[in-house]
Amino acid sequence: MELLQDIEEIIISDEQLQEKVVELGAQITKDYQGREPVLVCVLKGAMMFLTDLSRHIKLPVSFDFMEVSSYHGTETTGVVRITKDLKGTIEGKDVIIVEDILDSGLTLTYITKLLKTRNPNSLKICSLLDKKDARITPVTLDYKGFDIPDKFVVGYGLDYNELYRNLNFIGALKSSVYKGDE
Ligand code: IMP
Ligand code: MG
């Protein structure tokens, strides 16, 4: 199977991604001086972003992971559920949720609400991508990588039915790949 032939166009290149993690890492380093933030990675989509971003945060950070699911194929099911919860406690901690993409907003609204009940000292959201036109629930991002058009994208951690995560760029998937699956 040839991965690249399923890509319609490159939306964000490897170089642009690498530039952005440097920029966001520097901003977070500045904002969290003297603190030890917990980076909460939303699996699996945000894993590449977390590992690249964290290498540019010059602070003592810890990682924790949570997995939620709402998607099947290219359509949100509208129902968010936790499939893996955090390992550690976040009470009194400075938490930064690291997410791959903000789309309808349902996932981040759900996660934010849930984590707030655990009384962190602060809770912020860092999302690599923002698909503004697809919003159903409003969500405010504290850190954002890129605004993107309302297209289904894959690569750099993002998948279509678990594939394409290992591409080093973000690309729009050809609709022929998922048509008949909707
Ligand atoms: P939301 O709940 O609709 O905001 O969706 C957020 C989640 O849906 C993200 O964490 C992704 O896992 C997934 N998602 C949304 N749009 C895309 C896309 O274009 N490609 C791949 N995954 C996506
Ligand atoms: Mg995700």
PDB file of C-alpha atoms and ligand atoms in Angstrom:
ATOM      1  CA  MET A   1       0.000   0.000   0.000  1.00  0.00           C
ATOM      2  CA  GLU A   2       1.310   3.388  -1.003  1.00  0.00           C
ATOM      3  CA  LEU A   3       0.511   6.022   1.618  1.00  0.00           C
ATOM      4  CA  LEU A   4       1.452   9.086  -0.392  1.00  0.00           C
ATOM      5  CA  GLN A   5      -0.927   8.414  -3.282  1.00  0.00           C
ATOM      6  CA  ASP A   6      -3.858   8.798  -0.859  1.00  0.00           C
ATOM      7  CA  ILE A   7      -2.900  12.396  -0.064  1.00  0.00           C
ATOM      8  CA  GLU A   8      -4.617  15.160  -2.025  1.00  0.00           C
ATOM      9  CA  GLU A   9      -2.356  17.991  -0.885  1.00  0.00           C
ATOM     10  CA  ILE A  10       0.132  18.861   1.800  1.00  0.00           C
ATOM     11  CA  ILE A  11      -1.474  21.298   4.232  1.00  0.00           C
ATOM     12  CA  ILE A  12       1.464  21.778   6.628  1.00  0.00           C
ATOM     13  CA  SER A  13       4.995  20.701   5.789  1.00  0.00           C
ATOM     14  CA  ASP A  14       7.539  19.026   8.032  1.00  0.00           C
ATOM     15  CA  GLU A  15       9.544  22.294   8.132  1.00  0.00           C
ATOM     16  CA  GLN A  16       6.503  24.337   9.160  1.00  0.00           C
ATOM     17  CA  LEU A  17       5.676  21.830  11.910  1.00  0.00           C
ATOM     18  CA  GLN A  18       9.213  21.917  13.267  1.00  0.00           C
ATOM     19  CA  GLU A  19       9.271  25.713  13.255  1.00  0.00           C
ATOM     20  CA  LYS A  20       5.982  25.829  15.116  1.00  0.00           C
ATOM     21  CA  VAL A  21       7.011  23.471  17.939  1.00  0.00           C
ATOM     22  CA  VAL A  22      10.072  25.640  18.566  1.00  0.00           C
ATOM     23  CA  GLU A  23       7.860  28.734  18.768  1.00  0.00           C
ATOM     24  CA  LEU A  24       5.213  27.133  21.012  1.00  0.00           C
ATOM     25  CA  GLY A  25       7.863  25.534  23.232  1.00  0.00           C
ATOM     26  CA  ALA A  26       9.531  28.907  23.765  1.00  0.00           C
ATOM     27  CA  GLN A  27       6.199  30.537  24.621  1.00  0.00           C
ATOM     28  CA  ILE A  28       5.303  27.828  27.146  1.00  0.00           C
ATOM     29  CA  THR A  29       8.797  28.008  28.664  1.00  0.00           C
ATOM     30  CA  LYS A  30       8.316  31.738  29.182  1.00  0.00           C
ATOM     31  CA  ASP A  31       4.780  31.452  30.561  1.00  0.00           C
ATOM     32  CA  TYR A  32       5.560  28.669  33.047  1.00  0.00           C
ATOM     33  CA  GLN A  33       8.829  29.956  34.565  1.00  0.00           C
ATOM     34  CA  GLY A  34       9.359  28.527  38.054  1.00  0.00           C
ATOM     35  CA  ARG A  35       6.639  25.898  37.554  1.00  0.00           C
ATOM     36  CA  GLU A  36       6.549  22.235  36.622  1.00  0.00           C
ATOM     37  CA  PRO A  37       3.671  21.711  34.226  1.00  0.00           C
ATOM     38  CA  VAL A  38       2.070  18.343  33.544  1.00  0.00           C
ATOM     39  CA  LEU A  39       1.619  17.771  29.827  1.00  0.00           C
ATOM     40  CA  VAL A  40      -1.520  15.735  29.301  1.00  0.00           C
ATOM     41  CA  CYS A  41      -1.277  14.101  25.893  1.00  0.00           C
ATOM     42  CA  VAL A  42      -4.537  13.106  24.266  1.00  0.00           C
ATOM     43  CA  LEU A  43      -3.777   9.764  22.622  1.00  0.00           C
ATOM     44  CA  LYS A  44      -3.090   8.750  20.046  1.00  0.00           C
ATOM     45  CA  GLY A  45      -3.244  11.753  17.721  1.00  0.00           C
ATOM     46  CA  ALA A  46      -1.186  14.159  19.852  1.00  0.00           C
ATOM     47  CA  MET A  47       1.746  11.845  20.520  1.00  0.00           C
ATOM     48  CA  MET A  48       4.096  13.234  17.846  1.00  0.00           C
ATOM     49  CA  PHE A  49       3.192  16.776  18.742  1.00  0.00           C
ATOM     50  CA  LEU A  50       3.845  16.065  22.434  1.00  0.00           C
ATOM     51  CA  THR A  51       7.261  14.537  21.863  1.00  0.00           C
ATOM     52  CA  ASP A  52       8.416  17.313  19.510  1.00  0.00           C
ATOM     53  CA  LEU A  53       6.892  20.161  21.505  1.00  0.00           C
ATOM     54  CA  SER A  54       8.203  18.934  24.856  1.00  0.00           C
ATOM     55  CA  ARG A  55      11.783  18.939  23.564  1.00  0.00           C
ATOM     56  CA  HIS A  56      11.474  22.717  23.220  1.00  0.00           C
ATOM     57  CA  ILE A  57      10.032  23.333  26.685  1.00  0.00           C
ATOM     58  CA  LYS A  58      13.032  24.146  28.856  1.00  0.00           C
ATOM     59  CA  LEU A  59      11.364  23.372  32.162  1.00  0.00           C
ATOM     60  CA  PRO A  60      10.897  20.308  34.360  1.00  0.00           C
ATOM     61  CA  VAL A  61       7.746  18.825  32.839  1.00  0.00           C
ATOM     62  CA  SER A  62       6.030  15.516  33.368  1.00  0.00           C
ATOM     63  CA  PHE A  63       3.896  13.568  30.920  1.00  0.00           C
ATOM     64  CA  ASP A  64       0.598  11.841  31.419  1.00  0.00           C
ATOM     65  CA  PHE A  65      -1.699  10.254  28.874  1.00  0.00           C
ATOM     66  CA  MET A  66      -5.373   9.914  28.328  1.00  0.00           C
ATOM     67  CA  GLU A  67      -7.310   8.352  25.502  1.00  0.00           C
ATOM     68  CA  VAL A  68     -10.793   9.295  24.456  1.00  0.00           C
ATOM     69  CA  SER A  69     -12.813   8.259  21.487  1.00  0.00           C
ATOM     70  CA  SER A  70     -15.593   9.928  19.592  1.00  0.00           C
ATOM     71  CA  TYR A  71     -14.635   9.193  16.026  1.00  0.00           C
ATOM     72  CA  HIS A  72     -15.383   6.415  13.677  1.00  0.00           C
ATOM     73  CA  GLY A  73     -13.817   6.952  10.268  1.00  0.00           C
ATOM     74  CA  THR A  74     -14.130  10.619   9.319  1.00  0.00           C
ATOM     75  CA  GLU A  75     -17.299  11.446  11.258  1.00  0.00           C
ATOM     76  CA  THR A  76     -17.642  12.267  14.931  1.00  0.00           C
ATOM     77  CA  THR A  77     -20.159  10.101  16.719  1.00  0.00           C
ATOM     78  CA  GLY A  78     -20.913  12.993  19.067  1.00  0.00           C
ATOM     79  CA  VAL A  79     -20.425  10.761  22.070  1.00  0.00           C
ATOM     80  CA  VAL A  80     -17.087  11.111  23.851  1.00  0.00           C
ATOM     81  CA  ARG A  81     -15.866   8.386  26.166  1.00  0.00           C
ATOM     82  CA  ILE A  82     -12.637   7.777  28.052  1.00  0.00           C
ATOM     83  CA  THR A  83     -10.837   4.653  26.973  1.00  0.00           C
ATOM     84  CA  LYS A  84      -7.728   5.360  29.093  1.00  0.00           C
ATOM     85  CA  ASP A  85      -7.542   7.703  32.069  1.00  0.00           C
ATOM     86  CA  LEU A  86      -4.550   9.601  33.497  1.00  0.00           C
ATOM     87  CA  LYS A  87      -2.209   7.642  35.702  1.00  0.00           C
ATOM     88  CA  GLY A  88      -1.346  10.438  38.110  1.00  0.00           C
ATOM     89  CA  THR A  89      -3.255  12.935  40.184  1.00  0.00           C
ATOM     90  CA  ILE A  90      -3.425  16.481  38.833  1.00  0.00           C
ATOM     91  CA  GLU A  91      -4.692  18.146  41.990  1.00  0.00           C
ATOM     92  CA  GLY A  92      -2.795  21.406  42.563  1.00  0.00           C
ATOM     93  CA  LYS A  93      -0.800  20.926  39.347  1.00  0.00           C
ATOM     94  CA  ASP A  94      -0.371  23.190  36.345  1.00  0.00           C
ATOM     95  CA  VAL A  95      -1.875  21.145  33.556  1.00  0.00           C
ATOM     96  CA  ILE A  96      -1.509  21.700  29.833  1.00  0.00           C
ATOM     97  CA  ILE A  97      -3.704  19.534  27.631  1.00  0.00           C
ATOM     98  CA  VAL A  98      -1.824  18.713  24.434  1.00  0.00           C
ATOM     99  CA  GLU A  99      -4.202  17.894  21.598  1.00  0.00           C
ATOM    100  CA  ASP A 100      -3.719  17.281  17.897  1.00  0.00           C
ATOM    101  CA  ILE A 101      -6.785  19.017  16.488  1.00  0.00           C
ATOM    102  CA  LEU A 102      -9.773  21.006  17.621  1.00  0.00           C
ATOM    103  CA  ASP A 103     -12.683  20.135  15.360  1.00  0.00           C
ATOM    104  CA  SER A 104     -16.283  20.100  16.653  1.00  0.00           C
ATOM    105  CA  GLY A 105     -14.957  20.942  20.128  1.00  0.00           C
ATOM    106  CA  LEU A 106     -16.793  18.055  21.777  1.00  0.00           C
ATOM    107  CA  THR A 107     -13.650  16.196  22.843  1.00  0.00           C
ATOM    108  CA  LEU A 108     -11.886  19.173  24.404  1.00  0.00           C
ATOM    109  CA  THR A 109     -15.060  20.374  26.109  1.00  0.00           C
ATOM    110  CA  TYR A 110     -15.477  16.938  27.651  1.00  0.00           C
ATOM    111  CA  ILE A 111     -11.840  16.598  28.746  1.00  0.00           C
ATOM    112  CA  THR A 112     -11.658  20.130  30.153  1.00  0.00           C
ATOM    113  CA  LYS A 113     -14.820  19.646  32.198  1.00  0.00           C
ATOM    114  CA  LEU A 114     -13.586  16.350  33.550  1.00  0.00           C
ATOM    115  CA  LEU A 115     -10.096  17.560  34.475  1.00  0.00           C
ATOM    116  CA  LYS A 116     -11.460  20.682  36.178  1.00  0.00           C
ATOM    117  CA  THR A 117     -13.325  18.473  38.654  1.00  0.00           C
ATOM    118  CA  ARG A 118      -9.918  17.157  39.781  1.00  0.00           C
ATOM    119  CA  ASN A 119      -8.860  20.620  40.996  1.00  0.00           C
ATOM    120  CA  PRO A 120      -5.686  21.410  39.089  1.00  0.00           C
ATOM    121  CA  ASN A 121      -3.972  24.696  39.995  1.00  0.00           C
ATOM    122  CA  SER A 122      -4.378  25.751  36.364  1.00  0.00           C
ATOM    123  CA  LEU A 123      -5.616  24.173  33.160  1.00  0.00           C
ATOM    124  CA  LYS A 124      -4.655  25.292  29.674  1.00  0.00           C
ATOM    125  CA  ILE A 125      -5.072  23.850  26.214  1.00  0.00           C
ATOM    126  CA  CYS A 126      -2.466  23.577  23.482  1.00  0.00           C
ATOM    127  CA  SER A 127      -3.763  22.298  20.145  1.00  0.00           C
ATOM    128  CA  LEU A 128      -1.634  21.882  17.051  1.00  0.00           C
ATOM    129  CA  LEU A 129      -4.534  22.392  14.638  1.00  0.00           C
ATOM    130  CA  ASP A 130      -7.780  24.317  14.707  1.00  0.00           C
ATOM    131  CA  LYS A 131     -10.581  23.554  12.231  1.00  0.00           C
ATOM    132  CA  LYS A 132     -12.610  26.638  13.062  1.00  0.00           C
ATOM    133  CA  ASP A 133     -15.417  26.083  10.564  1.00  0.00           C
ATOM    134  CA  ALA A 134     -16.338  22.720  12.089  1.00  0.00           C
ATOM    135  CA  ARG A 135     -17.092  23.996  15.584  1.00  0.00           C
ATOM    136  CA  ILE A 136     -20.230  22.802  17.404  1.00  0.00           C
ATOM    137  CA  THR A 137     -19.179  23.730  20.967  1.00  0.00           C
ATOM    138  CA  PRO A 138     -17.011  26.813  21.599  1.00  0.00           C
ATOM    139  CA  VAL A 139     -13.527  26.104  22.993  1.00  0.00           C
ATOM    140  CA  THR A 140     -10.823  28.681  23.714  1.00  0.00           C
ATOM    141  CA  LEU A 141      -7.278  27.605  22.950  1.00  0.00           C
ATOM    142  CA  ASP A 142      -4.409  29.001  25.004  1.00  0.00           C
ATOM    143  CA  TYR A 143      -1.785  27.814  22.512  1.00  0.00           C
ATOM    144  CA  LYS A 144      -2.428  27.074  18.872  1.00  0.00           C
ATOM    145  CA  GLY A 145      -0.283  25.812  16.021  1.00  0.00           C
ATOM    146  CA  PHE A 146      -2.262  26.391  12.824  1.00  0.00           C
ATOM    147  CA  ASP A 147      -5.742  27.176  11.569  1.00  0.00           C
ATOM    148  CA  ILE A 148      -6.734  24.712   8.854  1.00  0.00           C
ATOM    149  CA  PRO A 149      -9.673  24.412   6.439  1.00  0.00           C
ATOM    150  CA  ASP A 150     -12.558  22.041   7.161  1.00  0.00           C
ATOM    151  CA  LYS A 151     -10.965  19.052   5.423  1.00  0.00           C
ATOM    152  CA  PHE A 152     -10.147  15.645   6.821  1.00  0.00           C
ATOM    153  CA  VAL A 153      -6.411  15.637   7.463  1.00  0.00           C
ATOM    154  CA  VAL A 154      -3.910  12.934   8.367  1.00  0.00           C
ATOM    155  CA  GLY A 155      -0.251  12.663   9.295  1.00  0.00           C
ATOM    156  CA  TYR A 156       2.017  13.771  12.146  1.00  0.00           C
ATOM    157  CA  GLY A 157      -0.027  11.662  14.557  1.00  0.00           C
ATOM    158  CA  LEU A 158      -3.447  12.086  12.960  1.00  0.00           C
ATOM    159  CA  ASP A 159      -5.041   9.017  11.473  1.00  0.00           C
ATOM    160  CA  TYR A 160      -7.769   7.683   9.271  1.00  0.00           C
ATOM    161  CA  ASN A 161      -8.792   4.322  10.717  1.00  0.00           C
ATOM    162  CA  GLU A 162      -5.393   4.092  12.479  1.00  0.00           C
ATOM    163  CA  LEU A 163      -3.279   4.654   9.358  1.00  0.00           C
ATOM    164  CA  TYR A 164      -1.183   7.619   8.107  1.00  0.00           C
ATOM    165  CA  ARG A 165      -0.035   8.679  11.606  1.00  0.00           C
ATOM    166  CA  ASN A 166       3.606   8.214  10.624  1.00  0.00           C
ATOM    167  CA  LEU A 167       3.651  10.785   7.809  1.00  0.00           C
ATOM    168  CA  ASN A 168       5.963  13.652   8.782  1.00  0.00           C
ATOM    169  CA  PHE A 169       3.594  16.306   7.389  1.00  0.00           C
ATOM    170  CA  ILE A 170      -0.119  17.100   7.643  1.00  0.00           C
ATOM    171  CA  GLY A 171      -2.010  16.347   4.457  1.00  0.00           C
ATOM    172  CA  ALA A 172      -5.614  16.312   3.270  1.00  0.00           C
ATOM    173  CA  LEU A 173      -6.832  12.787   2.588  1.00  0.00           C
ATOM    174  CA  LYS A 174      -8.354  12.118  -0.832  1.00  0.00           C
ATOM    175  CA  SER A 175     -12.079  11.671  -0.411  1.00  0.00           C
ATOM    176  CA  SER A 176     -11.891   8.557  -2.599  1.00  0.00           C
ATOM    177  CA  VAL A 177     -10.103   6.888   0.331  1.00  0.00           C
ATOM    178  CA  TYR A 178     -13.045   7.222   2.682  1.00  0.00           C
ATOM    179  CA  LYS A 179     -16.023   7.397   0.348  1.00  0.00           C
ATOM    180  CA  GLY A 180     -18.329   4.467   0.822  1.00  0.00           C
ATOM    181  CA  ASP A 181     -17.301   4.480   4.479  1.00  0.00           C
ATOM    182  CA  GLU A 182     -19.599   7.314   5.512  1.00  0.00           C
TER     183      GLU A 182
HETATM  184  P1  IMP B   1     -13.703  17.096  18.107  1.00  0.00           P
HETATM  185  O1  IMP B   1     -14.227  16.419  19.326  1.00  0.00           O
HETATM  186  O2  IMP B   1     -14.677  17.059  16.979  1.00  0.00           O
HETATM  187  O3  IMP B   1     -13.157  18.494  18.357  1.00  0.00           O
HETATM  188  O4  IMP B   1     -12.550  16.200  17.541  1.00  0.00           O
HETATM  189  C1  IMP B   1     -11.354  16.083  18.099  1.00  0.00           C
HETATM  190  C2  IMP B   1     -10.730  14.755  17.740  1.00  0.00           C
HETATM  191  O5  IMP B   1     -11.221  14.205  16.524  1.00  0.00           O
HETATM  192  C3  IMP B   1      -9.273  14.964  17.528  1.00  0.00           C
HETATM  193  O6  IMP B   1      -8.582  14.740  18.718  1.00  0.00           O
HETATM  194  C4  IMP B   1      -8.922  13.941  16.464  1.00  0.00           C
HETATM  195  O7  IMP B   1      -8.547  12.743  17.081  1.00  0.00           O
HETATM  196  C5  IMP B   1     -10.193  13.724  15.698  1.00  0.00           C
HETATM  197  N1  IMP B   1     -10.217  14.478  14.428  1.00  0.00           N
HETATM  198  C6  IMP B   1     -10.916  15.593  14.152  1.00  0.00           C
HETATM  199  N2  IMP B   1     -10.699  16.029  12.906  1.00  0.00           N
HETATM  200  C7  IMP B   1      -9.787  15.174  12.376  1.00  0.00           C
HETATM  201  C8  IMP B   1      -9.129  15.114  11.090  1.00  0.00           C
HETATM  202  O8  IMP B   1      -9.289  15.939  10.179  1.00  0.00           O
HETATM  203  N3  IMP B   1      -8.261  14.080  10.932  1.00  0.00           N
HETATM  204  C9  IMP B   1      -8.014  13.146  11.899  1.00  0.00           C
HETATM  205  N4  IMP B   1      -8.597  13.184  13.110  1.00  0.00           N
HETATM  206  C10 IMP B   1      -9.481  14.198  13.345  1.00  0.00           C
HETATM  207 MG    MG B   2      -7.207  13.323  19.161  1.00  0.00          MG
END
